[in-house]
Amino acid sequence: MRDLGFLVADKNMEACLHGLFGRGGWQRAIGCGPVDVAATDVHVAAGHHDPGLYARGDALLRPFVGKYMHMVMMIDVQWEGSPGAQAIKERGDRHLTAAGWPRENALALVLDPEVDVWLWTRTDHTAKALGWERWSEIEGPLAMQAWWAPDQVKPPRPKEAAEWALRQRRKPRSSLVYRRLAESVGLGRCADESFLALRNALRRWFPLESA
């Protein structure tokens, strides 16, 4: 049985996880012990996206029961008809337990408003991933366009902010942007609640003392 599996709503989530788990020393940066996880352990709910994963997550998860000791289901909050973060979290937890994982071995990871929030740190890594040379070049324009004020922890509309930043450099939005950033950004700088929930779960499931 593998240590850890993921069922995610889209390719951008998949790219973020591939970038995270493909970087050297990521366990040390997260603060957990060794984890046997590879790119092939990240599964996309192709054709279902967020609404389908919310509605039919238990059925979509069942093929992976018996393959993974721990399972994470990732879903955005922002989509048409979304019932909100709390309802998504509660239903996600029910899907995981109905599929066969004990509550302590599973995590319904809700990204509010969407996975694009993981793109944003006030670093040159974010700037370069979005086609800019350094953070000092993009910080002012973001504030002037009301995408990200200096007193905000994260942009309130992270996907639209990323699309705007990419357009200014005539760079297409693609999963590669997410992967490259996840490969490079300092994990200690990510203050998003969903990322911290994943980090805490990994620390709990794979504690350092087991290393």
Coordinates of N, CA and C in Angstrom, one line a residue:
M1 N 0.8 -1.2 0.0 CA 0.0 0.0 0.0 C 0.9 1.2 0.0
R2 N 0.5 2.2 -0.8 CA 1.3 3.5 -0.9 C 1.0 4.3 0.3
D3 N 1.9 5.3 0.6 CA 1.7 6.2 1.7 C 0.6 7.2 1.5
L4 N 0.5 7.8 0.3 CA -0.3 9.0 0.2 C -0.8 9.2 -1.2
G5 N -2.1 9.4 -1.4 CA -2.7 9.7 -2.7 C -3.5 10.9 -2.7
F6 N -3.7 11.5 -3.8 CA -4.5 12.7 -4.0 C -5.5 12.5 -5.1
L7 N -6.7 13.0 -4.9 CA -7.7 13.1 -6.0 C -8.0 14.6 -6.0
V8 N -7.7 15.2 -7.2 CA -7.8 16.7 -7.3 C -8.8 17.0 -8.5
A9 N -9.3 18.3 -8.4 CA -10.3 18.7 -9.4 C -9.8 19.1 -10.7
D10 N -8.6 19.5 -10.9 CA -8.1 20.0 -12.2 C -6.6 19.8 -12.3
K11 N -6.1 20.2 -13.5 CA -4.7 20.0 -13.9 C -3.8 21.0 -13.2
N12 N -4.4 22.2 -12.8 CA -3.6 23.2 -12.1 C -3.2 22.7 -10.7
M13 N -4.2 22.0 -10.0 CA -3.9 21.4 -8.7 C -2.8 20.3 -8.9
E14 N -3.0 19.5 -9.9 CA -2.0 18.5 -10.2 C -0.6 19.0 -10.4
A15 N -0.5 20.1 -11.1 CA 0.8 20.7 -11.4 C 1.4 21.3 -10.1
C16 N 0.6 21.9 -9.3 CA 1.1 22.4 -8.0 C 1.7 21.2 -7.2
L17 N 1.0 20.1 -7.1 CA 1.5 19.0 -6.3 C 2.7 18.3 -7.0
H18 N 2.8 18.2 -8.3 CA 4.0 17.7 -9.0 C 5.2 18.6 -8.7
G19 N 5.0 19.9 -8.7 CA 6.1 20.8 -8.4 C 6.5 20.7 -7.0
L20 N 5.6 20.6 -6.0 CA 5.9 20.4 -4.6 C 6.7 19.1 -4.4
F21 N 6.2 18.0 -4.9 CA 6.8 16.7 -4.5 C 8.0 16.4 -5.4
G22 N 8.2 17.2 -6.5 CA 9.4 17.0 -7.3 C 10.6 17.8 -6.9
R23 N 10.5 18.6 -5.9 CA 11.6 19.4 -5.4 C 12.4 18.7 -4.4
G24 N 13.7 18.8 -4.4 CA 14.5 18.2 -3.4 C 14.3 18.7 -2.0
G25 N 14.3 17.8 -1.0 CA 14.2 18.2 0.3 C 12.9 18.8 0.8
W26 N 11.8 18.5 0.0 CA 10.5 19.1 0.4 C 10.0 18.6 1.7
Q27 N 10.3 17.4 2.1 CA 9.9 16.9 3.4 C 10.5 17.7 4.6
R28 N 11.8 18.1 4.4 CA 12.4 18.9 5.4 C 11.8 20.3 5.4
A29 N 11.5 20.9 4.3 CA 10.8 22.2 4.2 C 9.4 22.2 4.9
I30 N 8.7 21.1 4.7 CA 7.4 20.9 5.2 C 7.5 20.6 6.7
G31 N 8.5 19.9 7.1 CA 8.7 19.6 8.5 C 8.1 18.2 8.9
C32 N 8.1 17.3 7.9 CA 7.6 15.9 8.1 C 8.7 14.9 7.9
G33 N 8.4 13.7 8.2 CA 9.3 12.6 7.9 C 9.2 12.1 6.5
P34 N 9.9 11.0 6.1 CA 9.8 10.5 4.8 C 8.4 10.1 4.3
V35 N 8.1 10.4 3.1 CA 6.8 10.1 2.5 C 7.0 9.4 1.1
D36 N 6.4 8.3 0.9 CA 6.5 7.7 -0.4 C 5.4 8.2 -1.3
V37 N 5.7 9.3 -2.1 CA 4.7 9.9 -2.9 C 5.3 10.3 -4.2
A38 N 4.7 10.0 -5.3 CA 5.2 10.3 -6.7 C 4.1 10.9 -7.5
A39 N 4.6 11.4 -8.7 CA 3.6 12.0 -9.6 C 2.4 11.2 -9.9
T40 N 2.6 9.9 -10.0 CA 1.5 8.9 -10.3 C 0.6 8.7 -9.2
D41 N 0.8 9.3 -8.0 CA -0.1 9.2 -6.9 C -1.1 10.4 -6.9
V42 N -0.9 11.3 -7.8 CA -1.8 12.5 -8.0 C -2.8 12.2 -9.1
H43 N -4.1 12.1 -8.8 CA -5.1 11.7 -9.8 C -6.1 12.9 -10.0
V44 N -6.3 13.2 -11.2 CA -7.3 14.2 -11.6 C -8.6 13.6 -11.9
A45 N -9.7 14.3 -11.3 CA -11.1 13.8 -11.6 C -11.5 14.4 -13.0
A46 N -10.9 13.8 -14.0 CA -11.1 14.4 -15.4 C -12.5 14.4 -15.8
G47 N -13.0 15.5 -16.3 CA -14.3 15.6 -16.7 C -15.3 16.0 -15.6
H48 N -14.9 15.9 -14.4 CA -15.8 16.2 -13.3 C -15.6 17.6 -12.7
H49 N -14.3 18.0 -12.6 CA -14.0 19.3 -12.0 C -14.6 19.5 -10.6
D50 N -14.6 20.7 -10.1 CA -15.1 20.9 -8.7 C -16.5 20.5 -8.5
P51 N -17.5 20.8 -9.3 CA -18.8 20.4 -9.0 C -19.0 18.9 -9.0
G52 N -18.4 18.2 -9.9 CA -18.5 16.8 -9.9 C -17.8 16.1 -8.7
L53 N -16.7 16.6 -8.3 CA -16.0 16.1 -7.2 C -16.8 16.3 -5.9
Y54 N -17.4 17.5 -5.8 CA -18.3 17.8 -4.7 C -19.5 16.8 -4.7
A55 N -20.1 16.6 -5.8 CA -21.3 15.8 -5.8 C -21.1 14.3 -5.7
R56 N -20.0 13.8 -6.4 CA -19.8 12.4 -6.5 C -18.4 11.9 -6.0
G57 N -17.9 12.6 -5.1 CA -16.5 12.3 -4.6 C -16.4 10.9 -4.0
D58 N -17.4 10.4 -3.3 CA -17.2 9.1 -2.7 C -17.0 8.0 -3.8
A59 N -17.8 8.1 -4.9 CA -17.7 7.1 -6.0 C -16.4 7.3 -6.7
L60 N -15.9 8.5 -6.9 CA -14.6 8.8 -7.6 C -13.4 8.3 -6.8
L61 N -13.6 8.3 -5.4 CA -12.5 7.9 -4.6 C -12.4 6.4 -4.4
R62 N -13.5 5.7 -4.6 CA -13.5 4.2 -4.2 C -12.4 3.4 -5.0
P63 N -12.1 3.7 -6.3 CA -11.1 2.9 -6.9 C -9.7 3.0 -6.3
F64 N -9.5 3.9 -5.4 CA -8.2 4.1 -4.7 C -8.1 3.5 -3.3
V65 N -9.3 3.0 -2.8 CA -9.3 2.4 -1.5 C -8.5 1.1 -1.6
G66 N -7.7 0.9 -0.6 CA -6.8 -0.3 -0.5 C -5.4 0.0 -1.2
K67 N -5.3 1.1 -1.9 CA -4.1 1.5 -2.6 C -3.3 2.5 -1.8
Y68 N -4.0 3.3 -1.0 CA -3.3 4.4 -0.3 C -3.7 4.4 1.2
M69 N -2.7 4.5 2.0 CA -2.9 4.6 3.5 C -3.6 5.9 3.8
H70 N -3.2 7.0 3.2 CA -3.7 8.3 3.5 C -4.2 8.9 2.1
M71 N -5.3 9.7 2.2 CA -5.9 10.2 1.0 C -6.3 11.7 1.2
V72 N -6.0 12.5 0.2 CA -6.4 13.9 0.2 C -7.2 14.2 -1.0
M73 N -8.4 14.8 -0.8 CA -9.2 15.3 -1.9 C -9.2 16.8 -1.9
M74 N -8.8 17.4 -3.1 CA -8.7 18.8 -3.2 C -9.7 19.4 -4.1
I75 N -10.4 20.5 -3.6 CA -11.5 21.1 -4.4 C -11.5 22.6 -4.1
D76 N -11.7 23.4 -5.1 CA -11.9 24.8 -5.0 C -13.2 25.2 -4.4
V77 N -13.3 26.4 -3.8 CA -14.5 27.0 -3.3 C -15.3 27.7 -4.4
Q78 N -14.5 28.4 -5.3 CA -15.1 29.3 -6.3 C -15.5 28.5 -7.6
W79 N -16.8 28.2 -7.7 CA -17.3 27.7 -9.0 C -18.8 27.9 -8.9
E80 N -19.5 27.9 -10.1 CA -20.9 28.2 -10.2 C -21.7 27.2 -9.4
G81 N -22.5 27.7 -8.5 CA -23.3 26.8 -7.7 C -22.7 26.4 -6.4
S82 N -21.5 26.9 -6.1 CA -20.7 26.5 -4.9 C -21.5 26.8 -3.7
P83 N -21.6 25.9 -2.7 CA -22.3 26.1 -1.5 C -21.5 26.8 -0.4
G84 N -20.2 27.1 -0.7 CA -19.3 27.7 0.3 C -18.3 26.7 0.9
A85 N -17.3 27.3 1.5 CA -16.2 26.5 2.0 C -16.6 25.5 3.0
Q86 N -17.4 25.9 4.0 CA -17.8 25.0 5.1 C -18.6 23.8 4.6
A87 N -19.6 24.0 3.7 CA -20.3 22.9 3.2 C -19.5 22.0 2.3
I88 N -18.6 22.5 1.6 CA -17.7 21.7 0.7 C -16.8 20.9 1.6
K89 N -16.3 21.5 2.7 CA -15.4 20.7 3.6 C -16.2 19.6 4.3
E90 N -17.4 19.8 4.7 CA -18.1 18.8 5.4 C -18.5 17.7 4.5
R91 N -18.9 18.0 3.3 CA -19.3 17.0 2.3 C -18.0 16.2 1.9
G92 N -16.9 16.9 1.7 CA -15.7 16.2 1.3 C -15.3 15.2 2.4
D93 N -15.4 15.6 3.7 CA -15.1 14.6 4.7 C -16.0 13.4 4.7
R94 N -17.3 13.6 4.4 CA -18.2 12.5 4.3 C -17.8 11.6 3.1
H95 N -17.5 12.2 2.0 CA -17.1 11.4 0.8 C -15.9 10.5 1.2
L96 N -14.9 11.0 1.9 CA -13.7 10.2 2.2 C -14.0 9.1 3.1
T97 N -14.8 9.3 4.1 CA -15.2 8.2 5.1 C -16.1 7.2 4.4
A98 N -17.1 7.7 3.6 CA -17.9 6.8 2.9 C -17.2 5.9 1.9
A99 N -16.1 6.4 1.3 CA -15.3 5.7 0.4 C -14.5 4.6 1.1
G100 N -14.1 4.8 2.4 CA -13.4 3.8 3.1 C -12.2 4.2 4.0
W101 N -11.9 5.5 4.0 CA -10.8 5.9 4.8 C -11.3 6.4 6.2
P102 N -10.6 6.0 7.3 CA -10.9 6.5 8.6 C -10.7 8.0 8.6
R103 N -11.4 8.7 9.4 CA -11.3 10.2 9.4 C -9.9 10.7 9.6
E104 N -9.2 10.0 10.5 CA -7.8 10.4 10.9 C -6.8 10.2 9.8
N105 N -7.2 9.4 8.7 CA -6.3 9.1 7.6 C -6.6 9.9 6.3
A106 N -7.5 10.8 6.4 CA -8.0 11.5 5.2 C -8.1 13.0 5.4
L107 N -8.1 13.7 4.3 CA -8.2 15.2 4.4 C -9.0 15.7 3.2
A108 N -10.1 16.4 3.5 CA -10.7 17.2 2.4 C -10.2 18.6 2.4
L109 N -9.4 18.9 1.4 CA -8.6 20.1 1.4 C -9.4 21.1 0.5
V110 N -9.9 22.2 1.1 CA -10.7 23.2 0.4 C -9.9 24.4 0.1
L111 N -9.8 24.8 -1.1 CA -8.9 25.9 -1.5 C -9.8 27.1 -1.7
D112 N -9.7 28.2 -0.9 CA -10.5 29.3 -0.9 C -9.8 30.6 -1.3
P113 N -10.1 31.2 -2.5 CA -11.3 30.8 -3.4 C -10.9 29.7 -4.4
E114 N -9.6 29.5 -4.7 CA -9.2 28.5 -5.7 C -7.7 28.3 -5.5
V115 N -7.2 27.3 -6.3 CA -5.8 26.9 -6.1 C -4.8 28.0 -6.5
D116 N -5.3 28.9 -7.3 CA -4.4 30.1 -7.7 C -3.9 30.8 -6.5
V117 N -4.5 30.7 -5.3 CA -4.1 31.4 -4.2 C -2.7 30.9 -3.8
W118 N -2.3 29.7 -4.1 CA -1.0 29.2 -3.8 C 0.1 29.8 -4.7
L119 N -0.3 30.5 -5.7 CA 0.7 31.2 -6.6 C 1.4 32.3 -5.9
W120 N 0.6 32.9 -5.0 CA 1.0 34.3 -4.5 C 1.8 34.4 -3.3
T121 N 3.1 34.7 -3.4 CA 3.9 35.1 -2.3 C 4.6 36.4 -2.8
R122 N 5.0 37.2 -1.9 CA 5.7 38.5 -2.2 C 7.2 38.2 -2.4
T123 N 7.5 37.4 -3.5 CA 8.9 37.0 -3.7 C 9.2 37.1 -5.2
D124 N 10.4 37.1 -5.6 CA 10.8 37.0 -7.0 C 10.4 35.7 -7.7
H125 N 10.2 34.7 -6.9 CA 9.7 33.4 -7.5 C 8.3 33.6 -8.1
T126 N 7.4 34.2 -7.4 CA 6.1 34.5 -8.0 C 6.2 35.4 -9.2
A127 N 7.0 36.5 -9.1 CA 7.1 37.4 -10.2 C 7.7 36.7 -11.4
K128 N 8.7 35.9 -11.3 CA 9.3 35.2 -12.4 C 8.3 34.2 -13.1
A129 N 7.6 33.5 -12.2 CA 6.6 32.5 -12.7 C 5.5 33.2 -13.6
L130 N 5.2 34.4 -13.3 CA 4.2 35.2 -14.0 C 4.8 36.0 -15.1
G131 N 6.1 35.9 -15.4 CA 6.7 36.6 -16.5 C 7.4 37.9 -16.2
W132 N 7.5 38.2 -14.9 CA 8.2 39.5 -14.5 C 9.6 39.2 -14.0
E133 N 10.4 40.2 -14.0 CA 11.8 39.9 -13.6 C 12.0 39.8 -12.1
R134 N 11.3 40.6 -11.4 CA 11.5 40.6 -9.9 C 10.2 41.2 -9.3
W135 N 10.0 40.9 -8.0 CA 8.8 41.3 -7.3 C 8.7 42.8 -7.2
S136 N 9.7 43.5 -7.1 CA 9.6 45.0 -7.0 C 9.0 45.6 -8.3
E137 N 9.0 44.9 -9.4 CA 8.4 45.4 -10.6 C 6.9 45.2 -10.7
I138 N 6.4 44.1 -10.0 CA 5.0 43.8 -10.1 C 4.2 44.3 -8.9
E139 N 4.9 44.5 -7.8 CA 4.1 44.9 -6.6 C 3.3 46.1 -6.7
G140 N 3.9 47.2 -7.3 CA 3.3 48.5 -7.5 C 2.1 48.4 -8.4
P141 N 2.3 47.8 -9.6 CA 1.1 47.7 -10.5 C 0.0 46.8 -10.0
L142 N 0.3 45.8 -9.2 CA -0.8 45.0 -8.6 C -1.6 45.9 -7.7
A143 N -0.9 46.7 -6.9 CA -1.7 47.5 -5.9 C -2.4 48.6 -6.7
M144 N -1.9 49.2 -7.7 CA -2.5 50.3 -8.5 C -3.8 49.7 -9.1
Q145 N -3.8 48.5 -9.6 CA -4.9 47.9 -10.3 C -5.9 47.2 -9.3
A146 N -5.6 47.4 -8.0 CA -6.5 46.9 -6.9 C -6.5 45.3 -6.9
W147 N -5.5 44.7 -7.4 CA -5.4 43.2 -7.4 C -4.9 42.7 -6.0
W148 N -4.0 43.4 -5.4 CA -3.4 43.0 -4.2 C -2.9 44.2 -3.4
A149 N -3.6 44.6 -2.4 CA -3.2 45.7 -1.6 C -2.1 45.3 -0.6
P150 N -1.2 46.2 -0.2 CA -0.1 45.8 0.7 C -0.6 45.2 2.1
D151 N -1.8 45.6 2.5 CA -2.2 45.1 3.8 C -3.0 43.8 3.7
Q152 N -3.1 43.2 2.5 CA -3.9 41.9 2.3 C -2.9 40.8 2.4
V153 N -3.3 39.7 3.1 CA -2.4 38.5 3.1 C -2.3 37.8 1.7
K154 N -3.4 37.8 1.0 CA -3.5 37.2 -0.3 C -4.4 38.0 -1.2
P155 N -4.2 37.9 -2.5 CA -5.1 38.6 -3.4 C -6.5 38.1 -3.2
P156 N -7.6 38.9 -3.2 CA -8.9 38.4 -3.0 C -9.4 37.7 -4.2
R157 N -8.9 38.0 -5.4 CA -9.2 37.3 -6.6 C -8.0 36.7 -7.3
P158 N -7.4 35.7 -6.8 CA -6.1 35.3 -7.2 C -6.0 34.8 -8.6
K159 N -7.0 34.1 -9.1 CA -6.9 33.7 -10.5 C -6.9 34.9 -11.5
E160 N -7.8 35.8 -11.2 CA -7.9 37.0 -12.1 C -6.6 37.9 -12.0
A161 N -6.1 37.9 -10.8 CA -4.8 38.7 -10.6 C -3.7 38.0 -11.4
A162 N -3.6 36.7 -11.4 CA -2.6 36.0 -12.2 C -2.8 36.2 -13.7
E163 N -4.1 36.1 -14.1 CA -4.3 36.3 -15.5 C -3.9 37.7 -16.0
W164 N -4.2 38.7 -15.1 CA -3.8 40.1 -15.5 C -2.3 40.2 -15.6
A165 N -1.6 39.6 -14.6 CA -0.1 39.7 -14.5 C 0.5 39.0 -15.8
L166 N -0.1 37.9 -16.1 CA 0.4 37.1 -17.3 C 0.2 37.9 -18.6
R167 N -1.0 38.5 -18.7 CA -1.3 39.3 -19.9 C -0.4 40.5 -20.1
Q168 N 0.1 41.1 -19.0 CA 1.0 42.2 -19.2 C 2.3 41.8 -19.8
R169 N 2.6 40.5 -19.7 CA 3.9 40.0 -20.3 C 3.6 39.0 -21.5
R170 N 2.3 39.1 -21.9 CA 1.9 38.2 -23.1 C 2.3 36.8 -22.9
K171 N 2.1 36.3 -21.7 CA 2.4 34.9 -21.3 C 1.1 34.2 -21.1
P172 N 1.0 33.0 -21.7 CA -0.3 32.2 -21.5 C -0.3 31.6 -20.1
R173 N -1.6 31.5 -19.6 CA -1.8 30.8 -18.3 C -1.9 29.3 -18.6
S174 N -1.0 28.6 -17.9 CA -1.0 27.1 -18.1 C -0.6 26.5 -16.8
S175 N -0.7 25.1 -16.8 CA -0.4 24.4 -15.6 C 1.1 24.5 -15.3
L176 N 1.9 24.8 -16.4 CA 3.4 24.9 -16.2 C 3.7 26.0 -15.2
V177 N 2.9 27.1 -15.2 CA 3.2 28.2 -14.3 C 3.1 27.7 -12.9
Y178 N 2.0 26.9 -12.6 CA 1.8 26.4 -11.3 C 2.9 25.5 -10.8
R179 N 3.3 24.6 -11.7 CA 4.4 23.7 -11.4 C 5.7 24.4 -11.1
R180 N 6.1 25.3 -12.0 CA 7.4 26.0 -11.8 C 7.4 26.8 -10.5
L181 N 6.3 27.4 -10.1 CA 6.3 28.1 -8.9 C 6.4 27.2 -7.7
A182 N 5.7 26.1 -7.7 CA 5.7 25.1 -6.6 C 7.1 24.5 -6.5
E183 N 7.8 24.4 -7.5 CA 9.2 23.9 -7.5 C 10.2 24.9 -6.9
S184 N 9.8 26.2 -6.8 CA 10.8 27.2 -6.5 C 10.5 28.0 -5.2
V185 N 9.3 28.3 -4.9 CA 8.9 29.2 -3.9 C 9.3 28.6 -2.5
G186 N 9.7 29.5 -1.6 CA 10.0 29.0 -0.2 C 8.7 28.6 0.5
L187 N 8.6 27.3 0.9 CA 7.4 26.8 1.5 C 7.0 27.5 2.8
G188 N 8.0 28.0 3.5 CA 7.8 28.7 4.7 C 7.0 30.0 4.6
R189 N 7.0 30.5 3.3 CA 6.3 31.8 3.1 C 4.9 31.7 2.7
C190 N 4.4 30.4 2.5 CA 3.0 30.3 2.1 C 2.1 30.3 3.3
A191 N 1.3 31.3 3.4 CA 0.4 31.4 4.6 C -1.0 31.1 4.4
D192 N -1.3 30.5 3.2 CA -2.7 30.1 2.9 C -3.2 29.0 3.8
E193 N -4.4 29.1 4.2 CA -4.9 28.2 5.2 C -5.0 26.7 4.6
S194 N -5.3 26.6 3.3 CA -5.4 25.2 2.8 C -4.0 24.6 2.7
F195 N -3.0 25.4 2.4 CA -1.6 24.9 2.3 C -1.2 24.5 3.8
L196 N -1.5 25.3 4.7 CA -1.1 25.0 6.1 C -1.8 23.8 6.6
A197 N -3.1 23.6 6.1 CA -3.8 22.3 6.5 C -3.1 21.1 5.9
L198 N -2.7 21.2 4.7 CA -1.9 20.1 4.1 C -0.6 19.8 4.8
R199 N 0.1 20.9 5.1 CA 1.4 20.8 5.9 C 1.1 20.1 7.2
N200 N 0.1 20.5 7.9 CA -0.1 20.0 9.3 C -0.6 18.5 9.2
A201 N -1.3 18.1 8.2 CA -1.7 16.7 8.0 C -0.5 15.9 7.7
L202 N 0.4 16.4 6.9 CA 1.6 15.6 6.6 C 2.5 15.4 7.8
R203 N 2.6 16.5 8.6 CA 3.3 16.4 9.9 C 2.7 15.4 10.8
R204 N 1.4 15.3 10.8 CA 0.7 14.4 11.7 C 0.8 13.0 11.2
W205 N 0.7 12.8 9.9 CA 0.7 11.4 9.4 C 2.1 10.8 9.3
F206 N 3.1 11.7 9.1 CA 4.5 11.3 8.9 C 5.4 12.1 9.8
P207 N 5.3 11.9 11.1 CA 6.1 12.7 12.0 C 7.6 12.5 11.9
L208 N 8.3 13.6 12.2 CA 9.8 13.6 12.1 C 10.4 12.4 12.9
E209 N 9.8 12.1 14.1 CA 10.5 11.1 14.9 C 10.4 9.7 14.3
S210 N 9.6 9.6 13.2 CA 9.6 8.3 12.5 C 10.7 8.2 11.5
A211 N 11.4 9.3 11.2 CA 12.4 9.4 10.2 C 13.6 8.5 10.6

